[in-house]
Coordinates of C-alpha atoms in Angstrom, one line a residue:
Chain A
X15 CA -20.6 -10.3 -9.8
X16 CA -22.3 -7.8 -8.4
X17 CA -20.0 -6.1 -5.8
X18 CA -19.8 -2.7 -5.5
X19 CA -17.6 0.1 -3.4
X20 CA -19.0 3.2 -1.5
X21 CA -17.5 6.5 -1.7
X22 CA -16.3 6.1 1.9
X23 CA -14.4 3.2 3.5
X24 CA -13.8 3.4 7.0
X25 CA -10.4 1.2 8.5
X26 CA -10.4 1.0 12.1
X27 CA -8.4 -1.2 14.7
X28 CA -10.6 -3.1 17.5
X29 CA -8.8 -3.3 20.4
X30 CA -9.1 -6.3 23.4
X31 CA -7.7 -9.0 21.4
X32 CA -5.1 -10.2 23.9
X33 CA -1.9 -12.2 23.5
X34 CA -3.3 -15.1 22.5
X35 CA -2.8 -18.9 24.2
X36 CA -2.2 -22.2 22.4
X37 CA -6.0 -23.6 22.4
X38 CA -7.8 -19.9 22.5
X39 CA -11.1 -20.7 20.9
X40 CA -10.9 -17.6 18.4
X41 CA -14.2 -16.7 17.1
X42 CA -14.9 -16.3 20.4
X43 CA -11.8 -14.3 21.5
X44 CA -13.1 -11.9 18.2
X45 CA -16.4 -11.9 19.6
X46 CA -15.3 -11.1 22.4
X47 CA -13.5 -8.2 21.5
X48 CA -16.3 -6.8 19.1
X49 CA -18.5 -7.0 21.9
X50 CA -16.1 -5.2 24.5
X51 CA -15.7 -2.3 22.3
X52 CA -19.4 -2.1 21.3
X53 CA -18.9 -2.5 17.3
X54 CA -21.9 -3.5 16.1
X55 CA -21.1 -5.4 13.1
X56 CA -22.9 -4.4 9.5
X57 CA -23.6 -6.1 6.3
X58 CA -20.4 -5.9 4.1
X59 CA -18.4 -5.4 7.2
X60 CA -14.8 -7.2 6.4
X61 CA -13.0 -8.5 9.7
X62 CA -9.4 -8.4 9.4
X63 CA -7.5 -10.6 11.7
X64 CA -3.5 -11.0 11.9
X65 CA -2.4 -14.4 11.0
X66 CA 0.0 -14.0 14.1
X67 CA -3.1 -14.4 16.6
X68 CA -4.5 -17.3 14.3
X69 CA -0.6 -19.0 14.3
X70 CA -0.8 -18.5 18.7
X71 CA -4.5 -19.4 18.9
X72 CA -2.8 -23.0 17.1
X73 CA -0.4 -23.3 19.3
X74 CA 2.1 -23.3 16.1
X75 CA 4.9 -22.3 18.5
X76 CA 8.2 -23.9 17.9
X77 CA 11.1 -23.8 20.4
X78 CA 14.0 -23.8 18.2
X79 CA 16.5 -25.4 20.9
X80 CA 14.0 -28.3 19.9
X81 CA 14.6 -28.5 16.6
X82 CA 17.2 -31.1 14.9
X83 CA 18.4 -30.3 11.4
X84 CA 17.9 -32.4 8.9
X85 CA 21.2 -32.8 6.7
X86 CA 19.6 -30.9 3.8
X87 CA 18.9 -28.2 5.9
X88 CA 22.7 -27.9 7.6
X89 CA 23.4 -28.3 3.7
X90 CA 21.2 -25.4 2.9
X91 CA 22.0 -23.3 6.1
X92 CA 25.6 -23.3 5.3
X93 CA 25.4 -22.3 2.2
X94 CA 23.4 -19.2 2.9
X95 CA 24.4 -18.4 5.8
X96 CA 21.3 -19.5 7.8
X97 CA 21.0 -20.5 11.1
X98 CA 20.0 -24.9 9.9
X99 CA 17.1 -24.8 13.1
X100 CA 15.1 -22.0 11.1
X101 CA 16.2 -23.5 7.9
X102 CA 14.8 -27.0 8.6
X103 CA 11.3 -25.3 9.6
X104 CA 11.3 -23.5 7.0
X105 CA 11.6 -26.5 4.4
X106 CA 9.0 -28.6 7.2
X107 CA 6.2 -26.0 5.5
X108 CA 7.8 -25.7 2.2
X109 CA 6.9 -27.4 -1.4
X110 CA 9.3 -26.0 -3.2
X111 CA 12.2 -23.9 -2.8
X112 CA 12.1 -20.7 -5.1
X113 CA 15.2 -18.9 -4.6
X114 CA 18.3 -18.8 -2.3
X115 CA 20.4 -16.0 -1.4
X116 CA 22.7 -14.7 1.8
X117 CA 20.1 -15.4 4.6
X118 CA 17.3 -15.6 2.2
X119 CA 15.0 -18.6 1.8
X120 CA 12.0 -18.1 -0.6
X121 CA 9.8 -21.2 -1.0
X122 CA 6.7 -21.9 -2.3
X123 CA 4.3 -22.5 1.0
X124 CA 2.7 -26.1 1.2
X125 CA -0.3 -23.4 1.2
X126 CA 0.8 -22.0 -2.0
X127 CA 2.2 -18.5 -1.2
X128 CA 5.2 -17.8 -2.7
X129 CA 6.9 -15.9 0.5
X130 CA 10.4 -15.7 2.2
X131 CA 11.1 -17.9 4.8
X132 CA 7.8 -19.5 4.7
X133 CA 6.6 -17.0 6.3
X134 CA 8.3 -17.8 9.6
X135 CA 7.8 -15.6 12.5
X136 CA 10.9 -14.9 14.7
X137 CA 10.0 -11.7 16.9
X138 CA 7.0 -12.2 19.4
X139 CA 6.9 -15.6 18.8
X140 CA 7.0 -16.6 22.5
X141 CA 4.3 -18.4 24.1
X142 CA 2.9 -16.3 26.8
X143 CA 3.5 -18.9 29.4
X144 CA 6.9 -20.0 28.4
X145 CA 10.0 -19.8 30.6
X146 CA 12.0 -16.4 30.0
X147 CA 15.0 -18.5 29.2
X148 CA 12.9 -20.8 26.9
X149 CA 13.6 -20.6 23.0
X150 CA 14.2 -18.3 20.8
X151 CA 10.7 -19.4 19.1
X152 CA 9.4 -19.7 15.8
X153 CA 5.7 -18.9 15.2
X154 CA 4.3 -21.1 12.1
X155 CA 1.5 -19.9 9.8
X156 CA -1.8 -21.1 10.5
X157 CA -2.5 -24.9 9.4
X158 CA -6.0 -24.0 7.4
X159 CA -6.1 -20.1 7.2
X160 CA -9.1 -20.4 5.2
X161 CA -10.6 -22.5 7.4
X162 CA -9.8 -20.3 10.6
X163 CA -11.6 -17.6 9.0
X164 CA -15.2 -19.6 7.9
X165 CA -14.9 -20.6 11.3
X166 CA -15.1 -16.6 12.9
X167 CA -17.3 -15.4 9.7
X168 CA -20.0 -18.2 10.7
X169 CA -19.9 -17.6 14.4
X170 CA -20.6 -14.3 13.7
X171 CA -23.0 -14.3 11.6
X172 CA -24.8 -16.9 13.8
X173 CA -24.2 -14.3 16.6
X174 CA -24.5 -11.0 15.1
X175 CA -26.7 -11.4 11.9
X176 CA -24.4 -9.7 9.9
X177 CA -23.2 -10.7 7.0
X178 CA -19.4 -9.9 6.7
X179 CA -16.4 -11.3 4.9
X180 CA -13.2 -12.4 7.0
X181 CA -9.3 -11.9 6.2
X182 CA -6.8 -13.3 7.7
X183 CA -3.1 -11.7 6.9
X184 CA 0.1 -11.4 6.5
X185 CA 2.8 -9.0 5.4
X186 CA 4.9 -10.2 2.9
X187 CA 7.5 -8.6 1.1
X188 CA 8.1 -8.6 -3.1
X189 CA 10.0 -9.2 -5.7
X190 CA 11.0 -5.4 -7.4
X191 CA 9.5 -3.7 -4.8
X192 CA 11.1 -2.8 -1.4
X193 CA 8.9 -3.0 1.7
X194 CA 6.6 -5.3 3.1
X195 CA 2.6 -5.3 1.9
X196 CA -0.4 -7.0 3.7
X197 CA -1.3 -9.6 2.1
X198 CA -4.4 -12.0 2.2
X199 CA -2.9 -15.9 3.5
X200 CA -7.4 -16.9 4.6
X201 CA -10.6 -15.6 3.6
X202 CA -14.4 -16.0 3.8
X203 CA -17.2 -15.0 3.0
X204 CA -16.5 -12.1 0.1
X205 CA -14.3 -12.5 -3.2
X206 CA -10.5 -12.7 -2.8
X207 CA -10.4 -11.6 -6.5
X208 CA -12.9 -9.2 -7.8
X209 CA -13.3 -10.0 -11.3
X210 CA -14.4 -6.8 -12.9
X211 CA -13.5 -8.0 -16.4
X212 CA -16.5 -7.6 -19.2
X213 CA -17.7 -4.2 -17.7
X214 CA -17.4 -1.5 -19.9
X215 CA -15.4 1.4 -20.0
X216 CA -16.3 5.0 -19.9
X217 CA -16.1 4.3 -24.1
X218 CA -17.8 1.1 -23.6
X219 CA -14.8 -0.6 -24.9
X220 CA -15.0 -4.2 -22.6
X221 CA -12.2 -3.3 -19.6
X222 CA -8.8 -5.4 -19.6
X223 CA -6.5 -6.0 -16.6
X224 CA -8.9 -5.6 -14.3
X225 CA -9.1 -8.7 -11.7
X226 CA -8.4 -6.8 -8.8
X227 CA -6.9 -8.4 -5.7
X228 CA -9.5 -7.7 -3.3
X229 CA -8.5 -9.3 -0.1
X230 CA -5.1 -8.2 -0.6
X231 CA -6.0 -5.1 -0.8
X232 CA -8.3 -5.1 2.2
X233 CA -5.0 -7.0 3.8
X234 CA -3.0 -3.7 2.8
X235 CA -5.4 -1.1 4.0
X236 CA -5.6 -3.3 7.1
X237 CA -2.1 -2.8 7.4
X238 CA -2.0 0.4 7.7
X239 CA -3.6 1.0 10.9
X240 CA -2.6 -2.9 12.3
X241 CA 1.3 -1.9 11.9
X242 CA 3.1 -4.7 12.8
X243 CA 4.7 -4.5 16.6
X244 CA 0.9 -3.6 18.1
X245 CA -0.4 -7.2 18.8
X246 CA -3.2 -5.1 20.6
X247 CA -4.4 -4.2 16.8
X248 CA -4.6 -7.3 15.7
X249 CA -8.1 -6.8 14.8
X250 CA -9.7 -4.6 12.2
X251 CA -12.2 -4.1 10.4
X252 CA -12.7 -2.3 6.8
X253 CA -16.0 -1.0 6.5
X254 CA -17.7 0.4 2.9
X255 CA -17.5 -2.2 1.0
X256 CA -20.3 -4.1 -0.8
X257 CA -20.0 -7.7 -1.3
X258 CA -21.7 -10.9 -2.3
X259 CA -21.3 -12.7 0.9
X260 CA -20.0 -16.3 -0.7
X261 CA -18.0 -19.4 -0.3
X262 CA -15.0 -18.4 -1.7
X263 CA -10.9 -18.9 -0.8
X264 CA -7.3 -17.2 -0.7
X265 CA -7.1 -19.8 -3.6
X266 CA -8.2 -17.3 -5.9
X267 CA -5.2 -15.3 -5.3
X268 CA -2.7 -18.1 -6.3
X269 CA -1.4 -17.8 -9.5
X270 CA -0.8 -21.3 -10.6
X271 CA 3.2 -22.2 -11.0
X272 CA 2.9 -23.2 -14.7
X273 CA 1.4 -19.8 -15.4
X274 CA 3.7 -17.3 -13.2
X275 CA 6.9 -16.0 -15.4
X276 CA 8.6 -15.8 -11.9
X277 CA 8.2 -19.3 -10.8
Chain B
X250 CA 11.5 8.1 11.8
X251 CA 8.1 9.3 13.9
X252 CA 5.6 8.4 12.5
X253 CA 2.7 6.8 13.4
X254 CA -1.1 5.2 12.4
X255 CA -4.1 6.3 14.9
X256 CA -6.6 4.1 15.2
X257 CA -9.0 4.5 12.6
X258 CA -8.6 5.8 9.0
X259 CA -10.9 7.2 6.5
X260 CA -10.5 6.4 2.9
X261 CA -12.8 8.8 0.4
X262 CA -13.1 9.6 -2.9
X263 CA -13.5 13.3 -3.8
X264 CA -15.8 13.5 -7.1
X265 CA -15.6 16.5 -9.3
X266 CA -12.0 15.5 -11.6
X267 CA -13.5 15.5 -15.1
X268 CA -11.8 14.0 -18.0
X269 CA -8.3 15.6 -18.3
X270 CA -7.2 17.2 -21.5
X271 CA -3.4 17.8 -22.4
X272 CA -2.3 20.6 -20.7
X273 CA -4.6 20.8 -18.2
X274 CA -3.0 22.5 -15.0
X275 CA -2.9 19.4 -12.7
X276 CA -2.7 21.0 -9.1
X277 CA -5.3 23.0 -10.3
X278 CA -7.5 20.7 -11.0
X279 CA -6.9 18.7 -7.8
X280 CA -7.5 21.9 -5.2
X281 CA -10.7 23.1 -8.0
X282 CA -11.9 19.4 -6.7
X283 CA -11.5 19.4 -3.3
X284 CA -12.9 23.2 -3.1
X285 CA -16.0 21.9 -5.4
X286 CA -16.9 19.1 -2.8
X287 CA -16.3 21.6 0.2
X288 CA -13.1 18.6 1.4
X289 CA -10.9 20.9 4.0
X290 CA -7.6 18.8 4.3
X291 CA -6.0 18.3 7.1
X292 CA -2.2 17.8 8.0
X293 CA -1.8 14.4 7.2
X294 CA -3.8 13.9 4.4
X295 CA -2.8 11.7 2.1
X296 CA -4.0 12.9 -1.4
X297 CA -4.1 9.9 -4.0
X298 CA -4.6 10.5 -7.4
X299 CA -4.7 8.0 -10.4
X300 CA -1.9 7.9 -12.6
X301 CA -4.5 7.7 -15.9
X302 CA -5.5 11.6 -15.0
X303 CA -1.6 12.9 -14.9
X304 CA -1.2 11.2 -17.8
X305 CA -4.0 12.6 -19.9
X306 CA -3.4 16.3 -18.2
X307 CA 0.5 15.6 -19.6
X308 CA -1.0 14.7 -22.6
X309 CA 0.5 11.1 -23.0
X310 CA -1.3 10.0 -25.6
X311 CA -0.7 8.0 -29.1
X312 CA -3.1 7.1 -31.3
X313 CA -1.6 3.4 -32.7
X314 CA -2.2 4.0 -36.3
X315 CA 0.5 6.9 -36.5
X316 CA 3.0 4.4 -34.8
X317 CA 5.5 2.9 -36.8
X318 CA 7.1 -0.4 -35.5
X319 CA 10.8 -1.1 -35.2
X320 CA 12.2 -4.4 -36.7
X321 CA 12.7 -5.7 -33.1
X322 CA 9.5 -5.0 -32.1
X323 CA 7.9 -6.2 -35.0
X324 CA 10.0 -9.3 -34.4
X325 CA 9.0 -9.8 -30.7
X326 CA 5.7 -8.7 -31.5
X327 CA 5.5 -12.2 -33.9
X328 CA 7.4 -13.9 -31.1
X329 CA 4.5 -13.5 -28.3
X330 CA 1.3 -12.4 -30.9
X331 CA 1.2 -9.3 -29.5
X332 CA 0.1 -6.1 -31.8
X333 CA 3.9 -5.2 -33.2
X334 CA 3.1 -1.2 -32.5
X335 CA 2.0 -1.7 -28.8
X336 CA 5.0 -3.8 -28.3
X337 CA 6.9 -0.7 -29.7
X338 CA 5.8 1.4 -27.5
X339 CA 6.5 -0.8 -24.3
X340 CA 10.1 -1.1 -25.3
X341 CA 10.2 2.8 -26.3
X342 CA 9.3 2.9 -22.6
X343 CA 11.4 0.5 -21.0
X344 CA 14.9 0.0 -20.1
X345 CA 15.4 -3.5 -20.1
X346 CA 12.9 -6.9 -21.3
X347 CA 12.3 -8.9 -17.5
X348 CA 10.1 -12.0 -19.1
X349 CA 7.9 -12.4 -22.4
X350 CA 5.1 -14.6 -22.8
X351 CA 2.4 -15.2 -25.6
X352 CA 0.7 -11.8 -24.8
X353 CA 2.8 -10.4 -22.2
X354 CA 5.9 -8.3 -21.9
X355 CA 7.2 -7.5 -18.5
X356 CA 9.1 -5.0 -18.6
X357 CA 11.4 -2.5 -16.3
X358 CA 9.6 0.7 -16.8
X359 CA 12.5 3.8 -17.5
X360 CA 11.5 5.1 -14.2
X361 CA 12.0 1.9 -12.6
X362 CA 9.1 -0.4 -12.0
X363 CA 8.8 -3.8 -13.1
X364 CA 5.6 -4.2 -15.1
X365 CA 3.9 -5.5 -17.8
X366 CA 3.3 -3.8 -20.8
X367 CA 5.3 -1.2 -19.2
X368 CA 1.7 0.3 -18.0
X369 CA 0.6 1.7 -20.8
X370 CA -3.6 1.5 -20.8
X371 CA -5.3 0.7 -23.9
X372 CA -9.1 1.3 -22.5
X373 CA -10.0 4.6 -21.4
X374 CA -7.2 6.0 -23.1
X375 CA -9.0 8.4 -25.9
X376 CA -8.7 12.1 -25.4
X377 CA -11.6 14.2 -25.2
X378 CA -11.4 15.1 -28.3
X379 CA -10.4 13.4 -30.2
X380 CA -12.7 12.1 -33.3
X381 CA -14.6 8.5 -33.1
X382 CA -13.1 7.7 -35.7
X383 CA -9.7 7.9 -35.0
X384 CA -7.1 5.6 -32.8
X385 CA -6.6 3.0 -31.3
X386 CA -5.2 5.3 -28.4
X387 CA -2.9 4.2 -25.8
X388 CA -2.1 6.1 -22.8
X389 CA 1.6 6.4 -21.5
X390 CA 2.5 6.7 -18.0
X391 CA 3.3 10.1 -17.0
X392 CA 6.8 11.4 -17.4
X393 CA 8.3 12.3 -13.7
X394 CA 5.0 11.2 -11.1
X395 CA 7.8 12.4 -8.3
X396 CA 7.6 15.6 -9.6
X397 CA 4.1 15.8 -11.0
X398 CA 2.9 14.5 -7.3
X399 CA 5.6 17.5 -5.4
X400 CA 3.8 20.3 -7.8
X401 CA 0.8 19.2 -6.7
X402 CA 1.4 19.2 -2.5
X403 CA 3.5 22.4 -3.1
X404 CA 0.6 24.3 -4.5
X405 CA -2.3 22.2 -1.8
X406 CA 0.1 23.8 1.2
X407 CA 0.5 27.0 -0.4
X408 CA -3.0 27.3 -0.7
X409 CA -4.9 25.1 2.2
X410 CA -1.8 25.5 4.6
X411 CA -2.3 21.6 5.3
X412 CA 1.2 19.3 5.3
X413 CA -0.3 16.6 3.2
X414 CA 1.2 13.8 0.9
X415 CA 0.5 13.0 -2.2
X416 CA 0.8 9.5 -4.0
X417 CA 0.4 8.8 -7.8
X418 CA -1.5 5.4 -8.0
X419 CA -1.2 2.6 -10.6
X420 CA -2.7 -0.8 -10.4
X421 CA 0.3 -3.3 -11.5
X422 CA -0.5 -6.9 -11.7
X423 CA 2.1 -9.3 -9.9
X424 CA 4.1 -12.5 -9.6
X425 CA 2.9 -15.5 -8.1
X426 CA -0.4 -13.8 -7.3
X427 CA -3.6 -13.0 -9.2
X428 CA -5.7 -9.9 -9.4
X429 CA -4.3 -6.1 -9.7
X430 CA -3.4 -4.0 -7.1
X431 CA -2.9 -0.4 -6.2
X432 CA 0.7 0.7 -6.2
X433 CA 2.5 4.0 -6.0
X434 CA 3.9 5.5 -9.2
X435 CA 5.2 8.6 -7.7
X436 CA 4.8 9.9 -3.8
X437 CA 5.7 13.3 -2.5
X438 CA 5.8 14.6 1.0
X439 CA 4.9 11.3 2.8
X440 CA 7.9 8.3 3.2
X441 CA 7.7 6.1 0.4
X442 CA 9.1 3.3 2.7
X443 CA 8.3 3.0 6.4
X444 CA 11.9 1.8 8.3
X445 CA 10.7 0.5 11.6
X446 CA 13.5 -1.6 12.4
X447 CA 15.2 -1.2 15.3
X448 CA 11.7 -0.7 17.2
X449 CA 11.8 -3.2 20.0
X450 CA 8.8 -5.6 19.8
X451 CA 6.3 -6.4 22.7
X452 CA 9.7 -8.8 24.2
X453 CA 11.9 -6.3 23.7
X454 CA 14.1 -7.9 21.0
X455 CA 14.2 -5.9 17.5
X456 CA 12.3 -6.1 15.2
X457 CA 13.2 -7.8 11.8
X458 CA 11.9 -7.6 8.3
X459 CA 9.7 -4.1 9.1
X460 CA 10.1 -2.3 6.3
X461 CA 6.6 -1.2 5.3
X462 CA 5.6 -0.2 1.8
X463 CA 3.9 2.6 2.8
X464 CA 2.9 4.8 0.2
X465 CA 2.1 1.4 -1.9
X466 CA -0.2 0.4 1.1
X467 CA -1.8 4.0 0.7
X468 CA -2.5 3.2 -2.9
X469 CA -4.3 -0.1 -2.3
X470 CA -6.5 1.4 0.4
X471 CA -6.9 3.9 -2.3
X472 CA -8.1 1.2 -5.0
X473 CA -10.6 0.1 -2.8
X474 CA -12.8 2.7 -3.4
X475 CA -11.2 4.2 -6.6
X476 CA -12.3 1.5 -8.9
X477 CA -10.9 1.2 -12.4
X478 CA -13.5 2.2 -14.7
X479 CA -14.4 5.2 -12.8
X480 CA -12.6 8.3 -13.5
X481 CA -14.9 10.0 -11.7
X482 CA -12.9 8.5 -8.7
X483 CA -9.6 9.1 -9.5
X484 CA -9.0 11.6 -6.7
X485 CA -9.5 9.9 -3.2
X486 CA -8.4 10.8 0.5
X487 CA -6.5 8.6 2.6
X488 CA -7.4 10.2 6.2
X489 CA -5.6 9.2 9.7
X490 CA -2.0 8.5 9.0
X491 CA 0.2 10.6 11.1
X492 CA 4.0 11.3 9.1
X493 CA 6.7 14.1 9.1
X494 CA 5.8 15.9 5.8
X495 CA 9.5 15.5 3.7
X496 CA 11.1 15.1 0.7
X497 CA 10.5 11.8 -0.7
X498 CA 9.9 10.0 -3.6
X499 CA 8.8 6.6 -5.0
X500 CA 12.7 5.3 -5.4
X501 CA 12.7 4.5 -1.8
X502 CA 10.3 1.6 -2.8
X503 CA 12.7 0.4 -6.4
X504 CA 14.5 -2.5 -5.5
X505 CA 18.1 -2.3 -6.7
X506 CA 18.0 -5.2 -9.7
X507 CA 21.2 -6.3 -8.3
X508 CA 19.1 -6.8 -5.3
X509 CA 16.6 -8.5 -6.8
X510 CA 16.4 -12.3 -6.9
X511 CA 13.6 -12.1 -9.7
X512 CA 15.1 -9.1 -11.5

């Protein structure tokens, strides 16, 4: 695959994206806010986009006052500890449950992210318009985060001519590891896994371990200037790399169950 | 903690780190680099370097032939058909067995990380000069990255004046997702982990689940443009964070394994 990575890489928020509405067309709304801040998009550009705006722009709001437990999830919610509103969503979006612990809910996503709380949103989850003494709210991950993101690549490259890859993220946090990471939950357009195997090293010995998690990594450097309370930098993009623009998925990324020690 | 993440980051690689041999002086090596390419840091530099060149400076090298196998290892190494004096060395290195597989040993690492193989690299892992003919060589990972990475920011603010970081990078592969991604191995100067609990979102109510890897987010930008192959890029900039320079160091990412619902 012919991708390849400058010596530079530039990662910088674009601000204007506002608190977005249920029904928010959002390739515009990213147009929009390219536009308004005069970034002129480039070949091998990567837009980065917060899965939070995608989730808002859906309308995947949830007033939890609405929500009636199932009696697995009162089950499950007593038993950890769990409030059985956010428990019941949480099983609503999962396949599988992965572990349990004191307030902790890992499933397997019905997209197939392995992620506490199926990734759940609980803080600025309220719908612009809603009533102050509405909720509390739960903010859903995007229904087709691949999807979202052909959907702003193609717009602009129809728009713009350029040709650039789009992520749309999360942050999730780990097993062994403490902290949350960006992670990659839609792309389009470049590789979500950069398969570098079959190059040779510097002895020209053929190079093991070397599928690197490109998207995810993009998601991470993303990250760093998004942080997580800033809605306003919800968008960024990561400019530098070089890229096959291709029809490719967060898919790649998804380690299948029967082959993941940790399953 | 105050810290914060302008707007835009740069991520660089500074050429100019040749192969390392053992005993190289690392922190001179790094500053020698940076001078070479005319790079002027700046407070808040983040300085990444790959974990392959501390190694090789330490002189972490074994060629396989002169290892001899345990029984257990040559037992496990039957168990998985995995090369009985690699599997040696990853249990030499390693303080407790996390999964096995045909092929694979996960390990916890004796400074803590979970990983397979317990890191060690088997390409680019030949010294200098060693003859053609000799090896296989495997490459260890180095013995105390904290203090390898505080040796190097004591000597870059002694002699540039600049309050910078410093992260030693791996790339570790990862449950339930494909593809390798930049991690940090040891971090000095910058917070490992980035609390920001307790900052009130855009409704005011408090933020939950905000603890950022940061220094492991600083390595994946890193990896971006550090490649694998490259050794020529295994010194790169991360340019635009804003931290309190401090003492630190990569524990503040180890989840406790009584913590740890996949330990």
């Amino acid at each position: 695959m012919p991708i390849a990575c400058g010596f530079r890489l530039e990662v910088f928020a674009v601000p204007g994206v506002p608190l977005l509405r249920s029904g928010d067309d959002l390739p515009t709304v990213v147009l929009g806010a390219l536009a308004g801040q005069h970034v002129e998009l480039r070949d091998g550009d990567v837009v980065v986009l917060a899965s939070k705006a995608v989730s808002r722009a859906e309308g995947r709001f949830v007033d939890l006052t609405t929500v009636v437990p199932s009696a697995r999830a009162e089950e499950v919610g007593r038993e950890i500890g769990k409030d059985p509103r956010v428990v019941h969503l949480v099983l609503s979006e999962a396949s599988a449950v992965s572990r349990k612990a004191r307030d902790v809910l890992v499933v397997r996503h019905r997209l197939g992210f392995v992620v506490a709380n199926a990734a759940i949103d609980l803080s600025n989850a309220r719908p612009v318009d809603a009533p102050e003494t509405s909720g509390p709210w739960a903010l859903l991950l995007p229904v087709d985060p691949d999807a979202s993101a052909e959907r702003i690549r193609a717009l602009l490259a129809k728009e713009t001519g350029a040709g650039v890859g789009v992520v749309i993220t999360d942050s999730f946090g780990r097993p062994f590891r403490l902290g949350t990471v960006g992670v990659a939950i839609g792309v389009a357009g470049l590789p979500a896994l950069w398969d570098k195997r079959g190059e040779p090293d510097l002895f020209e010995r053929r190079l093991e371990h070397t599928e690197t998690a490109l998207a995810d990594q993009v998601a991470a450097a993303a990250d760093l200037v998004a942080g997580q309370a800033a809605e306003g930098r919800a968008l960024v993009i990561v400019r530098g790399l070089s890229f096959d623009v291709g029809t490719h998925g967060v898919g790649e990324l998804l380690r299948p169950p029967n082959q993941d020690l940790y399953a």
